[in-house]
Short mmCIF file of C-alpha atoms in Angstrom, two decimals:
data_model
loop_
_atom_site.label_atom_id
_atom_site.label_comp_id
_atom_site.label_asym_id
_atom_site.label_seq_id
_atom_site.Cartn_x
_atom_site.Cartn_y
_atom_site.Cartn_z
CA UNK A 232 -19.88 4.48 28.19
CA UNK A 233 -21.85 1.01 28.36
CA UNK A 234 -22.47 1.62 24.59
CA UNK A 235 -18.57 2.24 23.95
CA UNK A 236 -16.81 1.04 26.81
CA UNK A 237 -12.93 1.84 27.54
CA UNK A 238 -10.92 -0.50 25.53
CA UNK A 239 -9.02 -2.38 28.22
CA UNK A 240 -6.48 -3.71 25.43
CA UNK A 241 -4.75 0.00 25.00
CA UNK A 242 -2.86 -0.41 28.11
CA UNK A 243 -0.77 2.94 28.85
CA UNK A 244 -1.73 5.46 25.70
CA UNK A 245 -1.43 8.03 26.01
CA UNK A 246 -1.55 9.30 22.30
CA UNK A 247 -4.39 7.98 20.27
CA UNK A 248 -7.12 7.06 22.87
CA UNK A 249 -9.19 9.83 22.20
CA UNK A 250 -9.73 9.25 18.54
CA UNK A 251 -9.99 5.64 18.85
CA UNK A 252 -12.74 6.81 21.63
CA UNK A 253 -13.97 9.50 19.62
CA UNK A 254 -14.43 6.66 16.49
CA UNK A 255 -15.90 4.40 18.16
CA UNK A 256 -18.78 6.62 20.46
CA UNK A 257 -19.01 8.49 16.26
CA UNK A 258 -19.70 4.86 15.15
CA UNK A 259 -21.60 3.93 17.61
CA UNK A 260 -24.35 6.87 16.92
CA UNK A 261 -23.22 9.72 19.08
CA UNK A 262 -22.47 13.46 18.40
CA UNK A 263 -19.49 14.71 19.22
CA UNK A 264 -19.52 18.72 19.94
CA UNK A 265 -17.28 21.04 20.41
CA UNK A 266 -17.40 24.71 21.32
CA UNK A 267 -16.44 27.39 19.06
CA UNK A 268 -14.46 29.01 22.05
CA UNK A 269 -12.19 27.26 23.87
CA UNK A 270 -13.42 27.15 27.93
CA UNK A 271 -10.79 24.36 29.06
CA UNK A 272 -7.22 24.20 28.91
CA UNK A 273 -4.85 21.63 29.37
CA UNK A 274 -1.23 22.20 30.34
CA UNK A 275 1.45 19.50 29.41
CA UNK A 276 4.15 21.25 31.43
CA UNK A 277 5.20 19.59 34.72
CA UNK A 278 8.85 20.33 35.29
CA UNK A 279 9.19 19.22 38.61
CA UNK A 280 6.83 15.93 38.42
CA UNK A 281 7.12 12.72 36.83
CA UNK A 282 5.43 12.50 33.15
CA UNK A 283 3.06 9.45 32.49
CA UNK A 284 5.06 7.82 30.35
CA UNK A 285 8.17 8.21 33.23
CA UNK A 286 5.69 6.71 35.76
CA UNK A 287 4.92 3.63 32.97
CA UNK A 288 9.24 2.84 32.98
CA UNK A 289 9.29 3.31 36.98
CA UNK A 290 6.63 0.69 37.29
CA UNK A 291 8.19 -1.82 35.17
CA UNK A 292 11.74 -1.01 36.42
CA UNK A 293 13.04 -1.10 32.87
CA UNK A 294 13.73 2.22 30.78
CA UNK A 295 11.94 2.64 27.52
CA UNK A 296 9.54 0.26 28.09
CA UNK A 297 6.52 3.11 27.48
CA UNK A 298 7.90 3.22 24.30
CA UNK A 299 7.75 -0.41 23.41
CA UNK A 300 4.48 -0.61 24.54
CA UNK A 301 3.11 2.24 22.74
CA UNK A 302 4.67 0.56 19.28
CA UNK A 303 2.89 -2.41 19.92
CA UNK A 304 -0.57 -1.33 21.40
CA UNK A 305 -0.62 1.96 18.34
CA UNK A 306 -0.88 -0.89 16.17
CA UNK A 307 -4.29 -1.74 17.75
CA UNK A 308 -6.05 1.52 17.02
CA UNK A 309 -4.29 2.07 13.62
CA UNK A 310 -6.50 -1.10 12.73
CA UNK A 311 -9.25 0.05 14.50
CA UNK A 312 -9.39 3.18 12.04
CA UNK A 313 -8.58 1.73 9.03
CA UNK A 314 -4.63 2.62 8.41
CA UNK A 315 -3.60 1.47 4.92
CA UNK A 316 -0.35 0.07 6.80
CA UNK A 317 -2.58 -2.00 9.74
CA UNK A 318 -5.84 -2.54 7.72
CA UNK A 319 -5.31 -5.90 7.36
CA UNK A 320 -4.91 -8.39 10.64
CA UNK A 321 -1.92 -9.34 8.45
CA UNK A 322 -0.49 -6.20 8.57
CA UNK A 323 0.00 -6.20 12.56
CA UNK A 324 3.01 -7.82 14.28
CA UNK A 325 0.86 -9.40 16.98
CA UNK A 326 -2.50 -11.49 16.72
CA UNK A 327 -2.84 -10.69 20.01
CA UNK A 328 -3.32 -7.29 19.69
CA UNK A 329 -7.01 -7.51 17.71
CA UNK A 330 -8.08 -9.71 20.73
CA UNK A 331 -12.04 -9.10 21.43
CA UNK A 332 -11.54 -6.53 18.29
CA UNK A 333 -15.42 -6.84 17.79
CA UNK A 334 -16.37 -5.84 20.88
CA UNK A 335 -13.99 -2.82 21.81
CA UNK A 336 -14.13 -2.13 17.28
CA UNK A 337 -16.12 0.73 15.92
CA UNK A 338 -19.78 0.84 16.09
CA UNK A 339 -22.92 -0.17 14.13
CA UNK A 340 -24.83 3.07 13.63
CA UNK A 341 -21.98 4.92 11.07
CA UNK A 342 -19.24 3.67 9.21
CA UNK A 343 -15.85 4.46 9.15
CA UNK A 344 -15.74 6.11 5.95
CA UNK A 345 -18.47 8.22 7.28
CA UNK A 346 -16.11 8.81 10.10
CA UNK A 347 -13.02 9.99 7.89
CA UNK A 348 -15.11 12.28 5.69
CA UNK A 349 -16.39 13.93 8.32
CA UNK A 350 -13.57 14.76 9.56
CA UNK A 351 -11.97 15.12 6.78
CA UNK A 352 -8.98 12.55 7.28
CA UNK A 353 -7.29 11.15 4.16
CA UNK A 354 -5.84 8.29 4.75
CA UNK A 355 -4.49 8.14 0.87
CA UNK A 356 -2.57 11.09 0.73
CA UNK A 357 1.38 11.72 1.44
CA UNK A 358 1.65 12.23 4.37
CA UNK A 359 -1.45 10.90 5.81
CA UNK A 360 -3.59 14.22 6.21
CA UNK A 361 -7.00 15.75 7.84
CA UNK A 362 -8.35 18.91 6.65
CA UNK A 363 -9.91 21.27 8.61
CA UNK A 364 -13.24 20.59 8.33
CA UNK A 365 -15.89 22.94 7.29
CA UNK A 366 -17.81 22.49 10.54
CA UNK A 367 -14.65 23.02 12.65
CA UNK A 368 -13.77 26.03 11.34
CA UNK A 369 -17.27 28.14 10.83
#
């Protein structure tokens, strides 16, 4: 990860940091594989526990504030992958949030359009969509 370090400017995501990751070690010159059979699950049930996002509003003693962050921090990686509605540093509410942009941004090797066709996102379509791409699903 010295190549592609954690962005420490996505405070409590929990949606989103693994494309913005996946982008940026893409960018950056790395493969990303993935096995044709799934060998690892993950389960998002935990009835009787607190959720991340619950333990975000504990910690701040306010409810909803996961949310509010989230809304604000999104905006971040939006930019960072080219969304038509943060593309521009215009387009986001807070200057802060493309602080050190450069060096947590994608990486030198490939290029973001590279990026979307590969994985087939289209960022130009209604809604927003990604195909399944060929490589994915063979």
């Amino acid at each position: 990860l010295r190549l592609a370090p954690y962005d420490p400017y996505l405070p409590w995501i929990f949606m989103g940091e693994e494309l913005a990751h996946t982008f940026r070690l893409w960018t950056a010159g790395f493969d990303i594989y993935s096995p044709n059979l799934d060998v690892l699950r993950h389960a998002y049930r935990r009835e009787n526990t607190h959720k991340f996002w619950e333990n975000v509003d504990r910690a701040f003693a306010t409810g909803g504030i996961h949310n509010a962050l989230v809304n604000l921090t999104v905006q971040r990686i939006q930019h960072l992958l080219g969304w038509p509605e943060a593309a521009q540093p215009s387009q986001v509410a807070e200057a802060w949030l493309l602080h050190r942009k450069d060096q947590f941004g994608a990486g030198a090797v490939r290029s973001r359009d590279a990026f979307d066709a590969m994985h087939g996102i289209r960022h130009n379509s209604t809604p927003r969509r990604q195909e399944p791409p060929g490589w994915c699903c063979s």
